[in-house]
CSV table of C-alpha atoms in Angstrom, one decimal:
chain,number,residue,atom,x,y,z
A,23,ALA,CA,0.0,0.0,0.0
A,24,ARG,CA,2.9,2.4,0.8
A,25,GLY,CA,4.4,1.8,-2.6
A,26,VAL,CA,1.1,2.8,-4.3
A,27,GLN,CA,1.0,5.9,-2.1
A,28,HIS,CA,4.6,6.9,-3.0
A,29,THR,CA,3.9,6.4,-6.7
A,30,ALA,CA,0.8,8.5,-6.5
A,31,VAL,CA,2.6,11.3,-4.7
A,32,ARG,CA,5.5,11.2,-7.1
A,33,GLN,CA,3.2,11.4,-10.1
A,34,ALA,CA,1.1,14.2,-8.6
A,35,HIS,CA,4.3,16.4,-8.3
A,36,ARG,CA,5.5,15.7,-11.8
A,37,LYS,CA,5.1,18.4,-14.5
A,38,TYR,CA,2.4,17.4,-17.0
A,39,GLU,CA,3.9,16.4,-20.3
A,40,PRO,CA,1.6,16.4,-23.2
A,41,ASN,CA,1.4,13.0,-25.0
A,42,PHE,CA,0.7,12.2,-28.6
A,43,HIS,CA,-3.0,12.6,-28.3
A,44,ASP,CA,-2.7,15.9,-26.6
A,45,LYS,CA,-0.4,17.2,-29.3
A,46,TYR,CA,-1.9,15.7,-32.4
A,47,GLY,CA,-5.3,14.3,-31.4
A,48,ASN,CA,-7.5,17.1,-33.0
A,49,MET,CA,-5.4,17.2,-36.2
A,50,VAL,CA,-5.7,13.5,-36.6
A,51,LEU,CA,-9.5,13.7,-36.0
A,52,ILE,CA,-9.9,16.5,-38.5
A,53,GLY,CA,-7.7,14.8,-41.1
A,54,GLY,CA,-9.7,11.6,-40.8
A,55,ALA,CA,-12.9,13.5,-41.2
A,56,VAL,CA,-11.6,15.2,-44.3
A,57,VAL,CA,-10.4,12.0,-45.9
A,58,PHE,CA,-13.7,10.3,-45.0
A,59,THR,CA,-15.8,13.1,-46.5
A,60,THR,CA,-13.6,13.3,-49.6
A,61,VAL,CA,-13.7,9.6,-50.4
A,62,TRP,CA,-17.5,9.4,-49.9
A,63,ALA,CA,-18.0,12.6,-52.0
A,64,TYR,CA,-16.1,10.9,-54.8
A,65,VAL,CA,-18.0,7.7,-54.5
A,66,LEU,CA,-21.4,9.3,-54.5
A,67,THR,CA,-20.6,11.7,-57.4
A,68,GLN,CA,-18.2,9.8,-59.7
A,69,ALA,CA,-18.8,6.1,-59.3
A,70,GLY,CA,-21.6,6.1,-61.9
A,71,MET,CA,-24.1,4.6,-59.6
A,72,GLU,CA,-27.8,5.4,-60.1
A,73,TRP,CA,-29.3,6.0,-56.6
A,74,GLY,CA,-32.8,5.3,-55.6
A,75,LEU,CA,-34.1,4.2,-59.0
A,76,SER,CA,-36.4,1.2,-59.1
A,77,PRO,CA,-35.2,-1.9,-61.0
A,78,VAL,CA,-38.8,-2.6,-62.1
A,79,GLY,CA,-39.0,-2.8,-65.9
A,80,LYS,CA,-35.2,-2.7,-66.2
A,81,VAL,CA,-34.4,-6.2,-65.2
A,82,THR,CA,-35.7,-8.7,-67.8
A,83,PRO,CA,-35.3,-12.5,-67.6
A,84,LYS,CA,-33.0,-14.1,-70.2
A,85,GLU,CA,-34.2,-16.8,-72.5
A,86,TRP,CA,-34.0,-20.3,-71.1
A,87,LYS,CA,-31.3,-22.4,-72.6
A,88,GLU,CA,-31.7,-26.2,-72.7
């Protein structure tokens, strides 16, 4: 128990040093959001997909081959 107390006291008196997340966390989050948005914008606009259109009347059965 004393070892835990000594460790807690030592860490409480240390200067706070920013870690990777403190330094770069917001930039990584913003960068990921930009990449996500860019990729989906490309997919939705350039992929040539037709969205929300019904396949009724466009899908016809092929002739049966025996």
